[in-house]
Every structure is written in C-alpha cells, then in structure tokens.
Coordinates of C-alpha atoms in Angstrom, one line a residue:
M180 CA 0.1 0.0 -0.1
V181 CA 1.4 3.2 -1.0
H182 CA 1.0 6.3 1.4
R183 CA 0.6 9.6 -0.6
R184 CA 1.5 12.8 1.2
C185 CA -1.4 15.7 0.5
N186 CA -0.2 18.8 0.0
P187 CA -2.5 21.5 2.3
T188 CA -4.9 23.7 0.4
P189 CA -3.9 27.4 0.2
S190 CA -7.1 28.2 2.6
S191 CA -5.6 26.1 5.2
P192 CA -2.1 26.6 5.8
T193 CA -0.7 24.2 8.1
F194 CA 3.3 24.4 9.1
R195 CA 5.3 23.1 12.1
L196 CA 6.7 25.4 14.9
P197 CA 9.9 25.2 16.0
P198 CA 11.2 24.6 19.5
L199 CA 10.1 27.4 21.2
P200 CA 12.6 29.3 23.1
F201 CA 10.8 30.4 26.1
P202 CA 11.0 28.4 29.5
S203 CA 8.1 26.7 31.3
S204 CA 8.2 29.8 33.5
A205 CA 7.8 32.0 30.9
N206 CA 5.2 34.8 30.8
P207 CA 2.1 33.1 28.7
S208 CA 1.7 36.5 26.7
L209 CA 5.1 36.2 25.3
F210 CA 4.2 32.7 24.1
L211 CA 1.5 33.7 22.3
S212 CA 3.1 36.7 20.8
Y213 CA 5.7 34.3 19.9
V214 CA 2.9 31.9 18.3
S215 CA 1.3 35.1 16.7
I216 CA 4.3 36.0 14.6
E217 CA 5.0 32.6 13.7
I218 CA 1.4 32.2 12.4
I219 CA 1.7 35.6 10.4
L220 CA 5.1 34.9 8.9
S221 CA 4.0 31.3 7.7
E222 CA 0.8 32.9 6.2
K223 CA 3.0 35.4 4.3
K224 CA 5.2 32.6 3.0
T225 CA 1.9 30.9 2.0
Q226 CA 0.6 33.5 0.1
D227 CA 3.9 34.6 -1.7
T228 CA 3.3 31.1 -3.4
Q229 CA -0.2 32.0 -4.8
P230 CA -0.4 33.8 -8.0
M231 CA -1.8 37.4 -7.9
E232 CA -5.1 38.6 -8.0
P233 CA -5.8 40.5 -11.3
T234 CA -7.6 43.0 -9.6
G235 CA -5.4 43.9 -6.8
N236 CA -8.2 44.3 -4.6
S237 CA -7.7 41.5 -2.1
P238 CA -8.3 42.2 1.7
D239 CA -4.5 41.9 2.2
S240 CA -3.2 43.6 -0.8
S241 CA -3.0 46.9 1.3
D242 CA -1.6 44.9 4.4
R243 CA 1.1 43.6 2.4
K244 CA 1.9 47.3 1.0
T245 CA 2.0 49.0 4.4
G246 CA 3.8 46.1 5.9
K247 CA 6.6 46.6 4.1
K248 CA 7.8 48.9 6.6
I249 CA 7.7 47.1 10.0
V250 CA 9.2 49.5 12.3
A251 CA 9.1 53.5 12.0
S252 CA 11.1 55.8 14.6
S253 CA 10.0 58.9 15.1
A254 CA 11.2 61.9 17.3
T255 CA 8.3 64.4 18.5
V256 CA 9.4 67.8 19.2
K257 CA 7.6 69.9 22.0
P258 CA 7.1 73.4 21.2
N259 CA 9.1 74.5 24.1
G260 CA 12.2 72.9 22.3
K261 CA 12.6 69.5 24.2
S262 CA 12.5 66.3 22.3
I263 CA 10.5 63.2 23.3
A264 CA 12.3 60.2 23.0
S265 CA 12.0 58.0 19.6
S266 CA 9.8 55.3 20.0
A267 CA 9.5 52.0 18.0
I268 CA 6.1 51.1 16.9
A269 CA 5.4 47.7 15.2
K270 CA 3.4 47.6 12.3
T271 CA 1.3 44.4 13.0
D272 CA -1.8 43.1 14.6
V273 CA -0.2 42.0 18.0
S274 CA 1.1 44.3 20.3
S275 CA 4.2 42.5 20.5
P276 CA 7.0 42.6 23.3
V277 CA 9.6 40.8 21.3
P278 CA 12.9 43.1 20.9
V279 CA 13.7 44.5 17.7
K280 CA 17.4 44.3 16.4
P281 CA 18.8 47.8 15.6
N282 CA 19.7 46.8 12.0
V283 CA 16.1 45.6 11.1
A284 CA 15.2 49.4 10.6
T285 CA 18.1 49.7 8.0
D286 CA 17.2 46.5 6.2
L287 CA 13.7 47.4 5.9
S288 CA 14.3 51.0 4.8
S289 CA 16.2 50.1 2.3
V290 CA 13.6 48.3 0.6
H291 CA 12.0 51.9 0.2
T292 CA 14.9 53.7 -1.8
D293 CA 12.1 55.5 -3.9
Q294 CA 10.4 56.7 -0.3
V295 CA 11.1 60.3 1.1
M296 CA 11.6 60.4 4.7
L297 CA 10.6 63.5 6.9
F298 CA 12.7 64.9 9.3
R299 CA 10.3 63.9 12.3
D300 CA 10.9 60.5 11.1
V301 CA 14.6 60.5 11.5
S302 CA 16.3 58.3 14.1
F303 CA 19.4 57.1 15.4
G304 CA 21.5 54.7 13.0
P305 CA 22.3 54.2 9.1
R306 CA 19.3 55.0 6.5
E307 CA 19.2 54.6 3.0
A308 CA 15.9 56.2 2.9
E309 CA 15.6 59.8 0.6
L310 CA 15.7 62.9 2.7
R311 CA 14.8 66.5 0.9
F312 CA 15.4 69.6 2.6
R313 CA 16.5 73.1 1.9
L314 CA 20.0 74.1 3.0
I315 CA 19.4 77.2 5.2
H316 CA 23.3 77.6 6.2
F317 CA 26.5 75.8 6.4
W318 CA 29.6 77.0 8.5
E319 CA 32.9 75.3 9.5
A320 CA 33.1 73.7 13.0
R321 CA 36.8 73.6 14.3
N322 CA 38.1 73.1 17.6
P323 CA 38.3 76.4 19.6
L324 CA 42.1 75.7 21.0
T325 CA 43.7 74.2 18.2
K326 CA 41.5 75.6 15.2
T327 CA 41.7 72.0 13.8
L328 CA 38.9 71.7 11.3
I329 CA 36.1 69.4 12.5
G330 CA 34.0 69.4 9.9
Q331 CA 30.8 71.3 8.3
E332 CA 27.9 72.0 10.2
M333 CA 24.4 72.7 8.6
L334 CA 21.1 74.0 9.3
L335 CA 18.3 71.8 7.3
I336 CA 14.5 72.5 6.8
D337 CA 12.2 70.1 5.2
E338 CA 8.6 70.7 3.9
E339 CA 7.0 70.3 6.9
G340 CA 9.1 73.1 8.4
T341 CA 10.9 70.8 10.9
A342 CA 14.8 72.1 11.1
I343 CA 17.7 69.4 12.1
Q344 CA 21.1 69.6 12.1
G345 CA 23.5 68.0 9.3
F346 CA 27.0 67.4 9.4
V347 CA 29.9 66.5 7.0
P348 CA 33.0 65.0 8.8
A349 CA 36.4 67.0 8.0
G350 CA 37.5 64.2 5.6
R351 CA 34.4 64.6 3.3
V352 CA 34.6 68.5 3.2
G353 CA 34.6 69.7 -0.4
T354 CA 33.0 66.5 -1.7
F355 CA 29.5 68.1 -1.4
D356 CA 28.8 71.1 -3.1
L357 CA 26.7 73.2 -1.0
T358 CA 24.8 76.6 -1.6
D359 CA 22.9 78.3 1.1
G360 CA 18.7 78.3 0.2
V361 CA 19.3 75.2 -2.5
V362 CA 16.6 72.7 -2.4
Y363 CA 18.8 69.2 -2.1
K364 CA 17.7 65.7 -1.9
L365 CA 20.0 63.3 -0.2
N366 CA 20.4 59.3 -0.3
N367 CA 22.0 57.4 2.3
F368 CA 23.0 58.9 5.9
F369 CA 23.7 57.9 9.4
G370 CA 21.3 59.6 12.1
S371 CA 23.7 60.6 14.7
R372 CA 23.0 61.9 18.2
S373 CA 22.9 65.7 18.4
K374 CA 25.5 67.3 20.6
V375 CA 24.7 68.6 23.8
Q376 CA 26.6 71.9 23.2
Y377 CA 25.6 74.8 21.2
R378 CA 22.9 73.0 19.0
V379 CA 20.7 75.0 16.5
A380 CA 17.8 72.8 16.4
D381 CA 15.6 71.0 18.5
H382 CA 15.7 67.7 16.9
I383 CA 17.2 64.7 18.9
A384 CA 19.3 63.5 15.9
T385 CA 21.8 65.0 13.3
V386 CA 22.0 64.2 9.6
S387 CA 25.3 62.9 9.1
F388 CA 26.8 62.5 5.7
T389 CA 28.8 59.0 5.1
W390 CA 30.6 57.5 2.5
N391 CA 27.9 56.4 0.3
S392 CA 25.6 59.5 0.5
D393 CA 24.6 60.9 -2.5
L394 CA 23.5 64.9 -3.0
A395 CA 21.7 66.2 -5.6
V396 CA 19.9 69.5 -6.0
L397 CA 16.4 68.8 -6.4
D398 CA 15.3 70.8 -9.5
N399 CA 11.1 72.0 -9.5
P400 CA 10.4 70.7 -5.9
P401 CA 7.1 69.3 -5.8
V402 CA 5.9 70.7 -2.5
P403 CA 7.1 74.2 -1.3
F404 CA 9.8 74.3 1.2
P405 CA 10.2 77.0 4.2
E406 CA 13.0 79.6 3.3
D407 CA 14.1 79.8 7.0
R408 CA 13.7 79.1 10.6
F409 CA 14.2 81.1 13.7
R410 CA 14.2 80.6 17.4
F411 CA 13.8 83.9 19.3
H412 CA 14.7 84.1 22.8
G413 CA 14.4 87.7 25.2
Y414 CA 16.3 89.2 27.7
E415 CA 14.9 86.9 30.6
E416 CA 15.5 83.7 28.7
F417 CA 18.9 84.5 27.7
R418 CA 19.6 85.7 31.4
A419 CA 18.2 82.3 32.6
N420 CA 20.5 80.1 30.2
C421 CA 23.7 82.8 30.7
D422 CA 27.0 80.5 30.4
S423 CA 25.2 77.0 30.1
K424 CA 26.9 76.2 26.6
G425 CA 23.2 75.0 25.9
D426 CA 21.2 75.6 22.7
L427 CA 21.7 78.6 20.7
Y428 CA 18.8 80.8 20.0
D429 CA 18.1 83.9 17.8
Y430 CA 17.9 87.6 18.7
V431 CA 15.7 90.4 17.2
G432 CA 15.4 93.9 18.4
H433 CA 16.6 97.5 17.6
M434 CA 20.2 99.2 17.8
K435 CA 21.0 101.9 20.4
L436 CA 24.6 102.0 19.6
V437 CA 27.3 100.9 17.3
N438 CA 30.5 100.9 18.5
E439 CA 29.6 103.6 21.2
Q440 CA 28.1 105.6 18.3
T441 CA 24.2 106.9 18.9
I442 CA 22.3 105.6 15.5
S443 CA 21.7 108.5 13.3
D444 CA 21.7 109.2 9.5
H445 CA 25.3 110.0 9.6
N446 CA 26.9 106.8 11.1
V447 CA 30.0 105.8 9.3
L448 CA 31.4 102.6 10.4
D449 CA 35.7 102.4 10.5
E450 CA 35.7 98.9 8.7
V451 CA 39.8 98.8 9.3
D452 CA 39.3 99.2 12.8
I453 CA 36.5 96.7 12.9
S454 CA 38.5 94.1 10.8
E455 CA 41.7 94.4 13.5
K456 CA 39.7 94.2 16.4
R457 CA 37.4 91.5 14.8
H458 CA 34.3 92.5 16.2
I459 CA 31.6 95.1 16.6
C460 CA 29.9 95.7 20.1
V461 CA 26.2 97.0 19.6
H462 CA 23.8 98.0 22.1
V463 CA 20.4 96.2 21.9
Q464 CA 17.1 96.3 22.9
T465 CA 14.0 94.5 22.5
H466 CA 10.8 96.5 22.7
D467 CA 11.1 98.4 26.1
G468 CA 13.3 95.6 27.5
P469 CA 16.9 95.9 29.2
V470 CA 19.7 97.1 27.0
M471 CA 22.3 94.5 26.0
K472 CA 25.5 94.4 24.4
L473 CA 25.7 92.3 21.3
Y474 CA 29.4 91.2 20.3
I475 CA 29.5 90.4 16.7
W476 CA 32.8 88.6 15.7
D477 CA 34.5 87.7 12.5
K478 CA 32.5 87.0 9.4
A479 CA 29.3 88.2 11.0
A480 CA 30.9 91.4 12.0
S481 CA 31.9 91.6 8.1
D482 CA 28.2 90.8 7.4
F483 CA 27.3 93.4 9.7
C484 CA 29.4 96.1 8.1
Q485 CA 28.5 95.2 4.2
K486 CA 24.5 95.3 5.4
F487 CA 24.8 98.4 7.2
K488 CA 26.3 100.2 4.4
S489 CA 23.9 98.7 1.8
Y490 CA 20.8 100.6 3.3
G491 CA 20.2 104.0 2.0
G492 CA 19.5 105.2 5.3
T493 CA 20.9 104.0 8.8
P494 CA 19.0 100.7 9.5
I495 CA 17.8 100.3 12.8
V496 CA 16.4 96.7 13.5
L497 CA 18.9 93.7 14.1
L498 CA 18.5 90.0 14.0
V499 CA 21.3 87.9 14.8
T500 CA 21.0 84.2 14.8
T501 CA 22.3 81.4 17.0
V502 CA 23.9 83.9 19.7
N503 CA 25.6 82.7 22.7
P504 CA 24.6 84.4 26.4
K505 CA 27.5 85.0 28.6
H506 CA 28.8 87.0 31.6
L507 CA 31.2 89.6 30.5
G508 CA 32.5 91.8 33.1
G509 CA 29.6 90.5 35.5
T510 CA 27.2 91.7 32.8
L511 CA 24.8 89.9 30.4
A512 CA 26.1 90.1 27.0
L513 CA 25.3 88.1 23.7
T514 CA 28.2 86.7 21.3
T515 CA 28.0 85.2 18.1
M516 CA 29.2 81.8 17.0
S517 CA 30.4 80.4 13.8
S518 CA 26.7 79.9 12.8
S519 CA 25.6 83.1 13.5
R520 CA 24.0 85.3 10.7
V521 CA 23.0 89.1 10.6
F522 CA 19.7 90.3 9.0
M523 CA 18.7 94.1 9.2
D524 CA 15.2 96.0 8.9
A525 CA 13.4 94.2 5.6
D526 CA 15.8 91.4 5.0
V527 CA 13.7 88.5 6.4
Q528 CA 10.1 88.7 7.7
P529 CA 10.8 88.6 11.5
S530 CA 12.6 91.8 11.3
K531 CA 10.1 93.2 8.8
D532 CA 7.4 92.4 11.3
Y533 CA 9.5 94.1 14.2
L534 CA 10.4 97.2 12.1
E535 CA 6.4 97.4 11.4
W536 CA 6.0 97.4 15.4
L537 CA 8.7 99.8 15.9
S538 CA 7.4 102.2 13.5
S539 CA 4.1 102.1 15.2
N540 CA 5.8 102.6 18.7
S541 CA 8.6 105.0 17.7
D542 CA 8.4 106.5 21.1
I543 CA 10.1 103.0 22.6
A544 CA 12.8 103.2 20.2
N545 CA 14.3 106.2 22.2
R546 CA 13.2 104.8 25.9
V547 CA 15.8 103.3 28.5
A548 CA 14.8 102.0 31.8
A549 CA 15.6 104.7 34.6
E550 CA 15.8 104.0 38.1
T551 CA 14.7 107.0 40.1
V552 CA 17.5 107.9 42.9
T553 CA 19.5 110.7 44.4
L554 CA 22.9 111.8 43.4
G555 CA 24.3 110.3 46.7
E556 CA 22.9 106.8 45.2
I557 CA 24.5 107.3 41.7
F558 CA 28.2 108.0 43.2
S559 CA 27.0 104.9 45.6
Y560 CA 26.3 102.5 42.8
I561 CA 29.6 103.9 40.6
K562 CA 31.6 102.9 43.6
Q563 CA 30.1 99.3 43.9
E564 CA 31.8 96.2 42.3
G565 CA 30.5 94.9 39.3
S566 CA 28.6 97.9 38.2
K567 CA 27.7 98.3 34.7
V568 CA 26.6 101.2 32.5
A569 CA 23.1 102.3 33.6
W570 CA 20.9 105.1 33.0
F571 CA 19.3 106.9 36.1
E572 CA 16.7 109.7 36.7
C573 CA 17.3 112.3 39.6
T574 CA 16.0 115.4 40.3
A575 CA 18.4 118.5 41.3
T576 CA 18.7 122.0 41.4
I577 CA 20.9 123.9 39.2
D578 CA 23.6 125.6 41.1
D579 CA 25.6 127.5 38.5
V580 CA 27.0 127.4 35.0
V581 CA 30.4 126.5 35.0
Q582 CA 32.4 129.3 33.5
G583 CA 35.9 129.8 31.9
S584 CA 35.6 127.2 29.7
A585 CA 33.4 126.8 26.5
W586 CA 29.7 125.8 26.7
Y587 CA 29.7 124.4 23.0
Y588 CA 32.1 123.1 20.4
I589 CA 31.6 123.2 16.6
S590 CA 30.8 120.0 15.0
C591 CA 30.9 118.4 11.6
G592 CA 27.6 119.4 10.0
G593 CA 27.7 115.7 8.3
C594 CA 28.4 113.5 11.7
N595 CA 28.5 115.8 14.3
S596 CA 31.7 115.1 15.1
K597 CA 34.3 117.7 16.4
A598 CA 35.6 120.0 13.4
V599 CA 39.1 121.5 13.4
K600 CA 40.4 124.2 11.9
G601 CA 42.2 123.6 8.6
P602 CA 44.3 125.7 6.4
T603 CA 41.6 127.1 4.6
S604 CA 38.3 125.7 6.1
L605 CA 37.0 123.2 8.8
I606 CA 37.7 119.6 8.5
C607 CA 36.1 116.9 10.5
N608 CA 38.4 115.2 13.2
S609 CA 36.9 111.6 12.6
K610 CA 38.6 109.3 10.6
K611 CA 35.6 107.9 10.0
C612 CA 33.9 110.5 8.1
G613 CA 37.0 111.8 6.4
K614 CA 35.4 114.7 4.9
R615 CA 38.2 117.3 4.1
E616 CA 35.7 120.7 4.1
V617 CA 32.9 120.6 6.1
T618 CA 30.4 123.2 7.6
G619 CA 30.8 123.9 11.2
V620 CA 27.8 123.9 13.3
A621 CA 27.7 124.8 17.1
Q622 CA 26.4 121.8 19.5
Y623 CA 25.7 121.9 23.2
L624 CA 28.6 121.0 25.7
T625 CA 27.4 122.7 28.6
K626 CA 28.8 122.2 32.3
I627 CA 26.3 122.6 35.0
S628 CA 26.9 122.3 38.9
V629 CA 23.8 120.9 40.9
Y630 CA 22.8 119.5 43.8
D631 CA 20.1 117.6 46.1
E632 CA 19.6 117.2 49.6
S633 CA 22.4 114.3 49.7
E634 CA 25.1 115.3 47.2
Q635 CA 26.8 117.7 44.6
A636 CA 27.7 116.9 41.0
V637 CA 28.8 118.2 37.7
F638 CA 26.6 117.7 34.7
V639 CA 27.6 118.0 31.1
E640 CA 24.8 118.5 28.7
L641 CA 25.4 117.1 25.3
G642 CA 23.4 118.2 21.9
D643 CA 19.5 118.0 22.5
A644 CA 19.9 117.9 26.2
G645 CA 21.1 121.7 26.2
K646 CA 18.0 122.6 23.8
E647 CA 15.3 121.1 26.4
L648 CA 17.0 123.5 29.1
T649 CA 17.1 126.8 26.9
G650 CA 14.5 126.1 24.2
K651 CA 17.0 127.0 21.5
H652 CA 19.7 125.0 19.7
A653 CA 23.3 125.9 20.2
S654 CA 23.7 127.3 17.0
E655 CA 21.0 130.0 17.2
L656 CA 22.5 131.3 20.5
V657 CA 26.0 131.5 18.9
A658 CA 24.5 133.3 15.8
S659 CA 22.5 135.5 17.8
Y660 CA 25.6 136.8 19.7
F661 CA 27.7 137.4 16.8
E662 CA 25.1 139.1 14.9
S663 CA 24.3 141.5 17.7
N664 CA 28.6 142.0 18.3
A665 CA 29.2 142.4 14.4
G666 CA 32.8 143.7 15.5
V667 CA 34.0 140.6 17.5
D668 CA 36.6 138.6 15.9
A669 CA 35.9 135.1 14.3
D670 CA 37.9 133.4 16.9
H671 CA 36.1 135.0 19.8
C672 CA 34.7 132.2 22.1
V673 CA 31.1 133.2 22.6
P674 CA 30.4 133.6 26.6
V675 CA 27.5 132.0 28.3
P676 CA 24.4 133.3 27.0
Q677 CA 21.6 134.5 29.2
A678 CA 19.2 131.8 28.2
L679 CA 21.4 129.1 30.2
L680 CA 22.2 131.6 33.2
D681 CA 18.2 131.6 33.7
A682 CA 18.3 128.2 34.4
I683 CA 20.0 128.9 37.6
G684 CA 18.0 128.1 40.4
Q685 CA 15.7 126.0 38.6
K686 CA 14.9 122.4 40.1
R687 CA 14.8 119.8 37.3
R688 CA 14.5 116.3 36.6
F689 CA 17.5 114.9 34.7
I690 CA 18.3 111.5 32.8
V691 CA 21.8 110.6 33.3
K692 CA 24.3 108.2 32.0
V693 CA 26.9 106.4 34.1
S694 CA 29.2 105.7 31.5
D695 CA 32.4 103.5 31.3
H696 CA 34.6 106.4 32.1
N697 CA 33.0 107.0 35.5
L698 CA 33.2 103.3 36.0
T699 CA 37.0 103.4 35.5
G700 CA 37.4 106.6 37.2
K701 CA 38.5 108.6 34.4
T702 CA 35.7 111.3 35.5
Q703 CA 33.1 111.9 37.9
T704 CA 30.9 114.2 35.4
L705 CA 27.8 112.7 34.7
T706 CA 26.0 113.0 31.1
V707 CA 23.1 114.3 31.1
T708 CA 20.8 112.2 28.2
K709 CA 17.5 114.4 28.7
I710 CA 15.8 116.7 30.8
L711 CA 12.3 116.9 32.0
P712 CA 10.0 119.8 32.0
P713 CA 9.3 121.1 35.4
E714 CA 6.0 119.6 35.6
A715 CA 6.1 116.1 32.9
P716 CA 2.5 114.9 32.3
Q717 CA 4.4 111.6 31.1
P718 CA 5.5 108.5 33.4
I719 CA 9.1 108.4 34.4
E720 CA 9.2 104.3 34.7
H721 CA 10.6 104.7 31.0
L722 CA 12.4 107.7 29.4
E723 CA 13.4 108.9 26.1
E724 CA 17.0 108.9 25.4
K725 CA 18.5 111.7 23.5
A726 CA 22.1 110.5 23.7
N727 CA 25.0 112.6 22.6
P728 CA 24.8 113.1 18.8
S729 CA 28.4 114.3 18.5
R730 CA 30.6 111.1 18.2
G731 CA 34.0 112.9 17.4
F732 CA 35.6 111.4 20.6
E733 CA 36.4 108.2 21.5
D734 CA 33.1 107.6 23.5
A735 CA 29.6 109.1 23.1
A736 CA 29.6 110.3 26.9
G737 CA 32.4 109.9 29.5
D738 CA 35.4 110.2 27.0
M739 CA 33.9 113.2 25.5
V740 CA 33.5 114.7 29.0
R741 CA 37.0 113.8 30.2
K742 CA 38.5 115.5 27.3
A743 CA 35.9 118.6 27.1
S744 CA 37.6 120.5 30.0
E745 CA 41.1 120.1 28.4
R746 CA 40.1 121.0 24.7
L747 CA 37.7 124.2 25.8
E748 CA 39.7 125.5 28.4
S749 CA 42.3 126.2 25.5
G750 CA 39.8 128.3 23.8
E751 CA 39.2 125.6 20.9
A752 CA 35.3 126.4 20.6
K753 CA 35.7 129.0 17.8
R754 CA 32.8 130.8 15.4
P755 CA 32.7 128.6 12.6
K756 CA 33.9 130.2 9.0
S757 CA 31.6 131.2 6.6
G758 CA 31.3 129.0 3.7

C-alpha cells in the first residue's frame, strides 16, 4: 500500500513550529506573541507562493503594501524645544514585546529607496531613505583651541518646516557642493545623536553624511520648502541660560549704539578698525526691555558692515541668529558664533515684523529703563564692584553754569564729530567721516553744577539735552551773539548766553548716564541725556534717551566729558568760518 502525502490547500495552511525558546516559567503573553508572529510569517510565506489576484483588490493587498515598513522611528519635538524620546512602533496586529534588532530598520528602509523620509522620522542609525530639504546655512566647525577643522555643520529644513542639523566630517569637506538656500535630495546617511552643547535645532538627531551619501539638487520641488527658521529668545530667557553652553537661540531688536555711536543718519563704520579688532559691539534692546551688549565677531562682523552700508538710510532693526549668552564683566552679553547670521530691517520676515511694530511704537525706540535715585545713590552705585553702564533719573537744582570754559563746540555738519580748523576751512576730526571741508555747526557741551539733599555733582549737557533746558539750539545762540556783536573777531569764544544763566535755581528732573569712564574713575562728571520739563505729564519709569549726537571722540559720553575741559579751556570752541 502506497502512502501519499497530501499538500495543504491555500485556504488552510499548516506548518510546524520550531522549538520554542521560552522556558516553562515564561510569561504566557510572550508565548502567545511568539505564536502569533509565527502564524503571520507562515501565512505570508504561503501567500507568496500563490498567484497574484488580477484585480489587486484583495483584502490583504493593502496590508502587504503597508507591512513592508515594519518599524518606524519618530522623534516628536515639543513647542518648548524639548524632545520626546524616539519610539519604535510595530506595524502588526499584535502588540509584541519581542525586541527588535537595531539593523532591522536599516534593512527594511533599504526596500524603500524611492520613499521620502521626513525629518520627524529621522532617528539614530544608518538609513538608505531619501531626505529632501532646503539648506538654510552651513559653516565650518573647528576646535576652539587648536583651530583644527572638525567638519561642516548645516541647518536644514524640510517641507513640514522641521529643522535638523547636518554634518559633513572633515575628511569629506569639499566632496559635496553646498549652497545656502538651495533645495537638495540626499540618499544614504547616518542619524547620529545631536551634540549637547551649542545646538541650533531642537531635533534629537543629526543627519551625518557618510561614505555612500548621494547629494543632488532637487530641481522643481513638488512641494514648497520654507525659506528659513528662527528660534527667538528675549532678555529673561537669555539671562536664565547664561553661560550654560546649551542651545543657541536667535535675537531680534533695535540698535541703540554701534561701537558707542548713537544711531543716526550719519553713522560711518570704521571697517579697518573693525577688521583689526575682529568684532563690533552693538547695544541692543527688544521692545522696552533692558539694553544688552551684542558682540558680533569675525565673518558676522564683516556681514554686519556690508549690510549696514547697503541701506540708503541707517538701519535700526537687527536680527542675529544663534547667539551665545555670557557674563562679560559681570554683565549679561550676547556673542555670535560661527553659525551666526546677520539680518537688518527688511531682510527677512521677522525683522520686517519688528520694524513694522517699531514704526507704530516709535517712542519706545528712544526709551531706556531709568531708576529714580538721589545723587548720593548714583555715586554709591559707581563705587560698587560689578556695576555696569546704566541710566538713572534724578531731581536736582541747578546751582551754576560752569564758566571759564566754552559751553559749546563746533561740530561737523555731516556726522556731528568735532571739526578742527584747517588751512582754508574746517575739517572733520573723525577718521570715520573723513570729509576734508565741512560746514561747522555749534553743539551744546555745557557743564552745570547741581545739588540735591544728599550730594553735589557736575553734569554735562550734550546735544539736544541743552536745547531742552534753554528752548534753543546752540547754533541759534551762537549766531545771535555774533549778529549782536558784528565787530567781534571770528575766533572769539562766545560767552555763556543768558538763556543758560536763566536756568540757575531751577529744580529739574534729569536722565543721566553712568558711563564706562565713570566706572573706571576717569571722570566724575555725569552725562545728561535728557532734561524733563518742570511738570512732566508722562510716567517716568521709561524715559526717552536723546544720547549724544556728537561722536567725534572715542566715547559718546564719558570720554567726551573727560576731554572737553582740556579742549575747551584752551579756547578751541570757535565761531565757524562762513562758507
């Protein structure tokens, strides 16, 4: 008798389970999961031996399509910048606790070389999927001590607006043709763990270019890609993360001073000096918050100069990316990094938005926080260790106008720097301006002695602050004197006008600046940036700063005061020659 072995029908597959690797004491759920997976795999093997259904409408056809990618890893980023750990999701009908080997995702991703992976799905390990992104910016990463090239770092953004860092190792720098703003497609990469210090993106992974990475420009992208991405912090956030060496965030605000020059239509940057020092110091403020120093270094400083000059007028809004908050001299300051970029006024949408806000709130552009104190408290503050440049409001009585020295100086009509007498005409004394022939304009540089119930002090009124006391520009008072004294020589120094003498005995509210020269002991004379009327209706917690418009000296406040007595006592303030 011959025994035939019957083949099972496709509708009722049979198979033999291999010996189970579970001990008798194992959790029953583990056993059931194992059996479930074996059944699914056996059914799949049986189905693969059957002919395809011509219609493709089999209930299992969709399962077969989606079942190709069994493990999908995703890193979800919270709005606050903190990342949730990546999770592995098994695309099966059974919630299986069976561990998945790390290389399974790689093997399965290779099946889908034609599938685009989004940044939210990038996780750790090698990947053969395709990424599509816009290269926002790239820069060199170097060892801070040896300056050895470590590689190229990049900031990338995908179609969903998710940003991630990219990295090209030093040995592969130059292999890939990189251009800011271009949309690329990348096949084959390694998802490495993001660095802890100085991150520029929230993502937990970094796209690292490997030996088999293939980068190409994506012509005519099927979907739009965002142009840029910013992460802004304000004063409080920067202060909370000062010296932490953590994530690098972006700053936007308006400029108050550039290398100690007040912002005006006549600002001229000394690019030679900036190149030698390798940096620019900009005093910045966001809305009506505290004023901070922003140090812009190296390439970012060069970019700042180019953008500053490119504007027809003087730009006021400044946006700088990836700044590092640090304590410098006991004061919070921001410094740029290799990854930093500089934008102004209308360069990008956030700077446009801030400029629009500033135009609607123009009074805030000239405000500084001023604490109400006595003269004695100001001098106590100056003596304190760790004190910094600050503005204070104080009420004092004008005791006298200091005489024996000129109460004005002759400035360049173009940049308000000091003008000096040349062979045939006045010459601007500022190397940054460089005009050989200028029209001289008289500007206030008036010293007054004041007192309150606690102390006496000497103030110096600069620019518009003097006009707020007398109601007239210095040039008007000088011209009026020479009109009334036609026979007086042109080099004659105009005596203190009656308009200034009439202020003696008045009790006024002053906004004064404690400058670096006050803090270093070079001078005790305080600079007045604003004089309020006797009965000012406005609140005093934030007051308009009319800083010194004359920047012919090395410092807009303290240094001018220190040099003023030497210069004016020698009779340098002369009547401008006509023409």
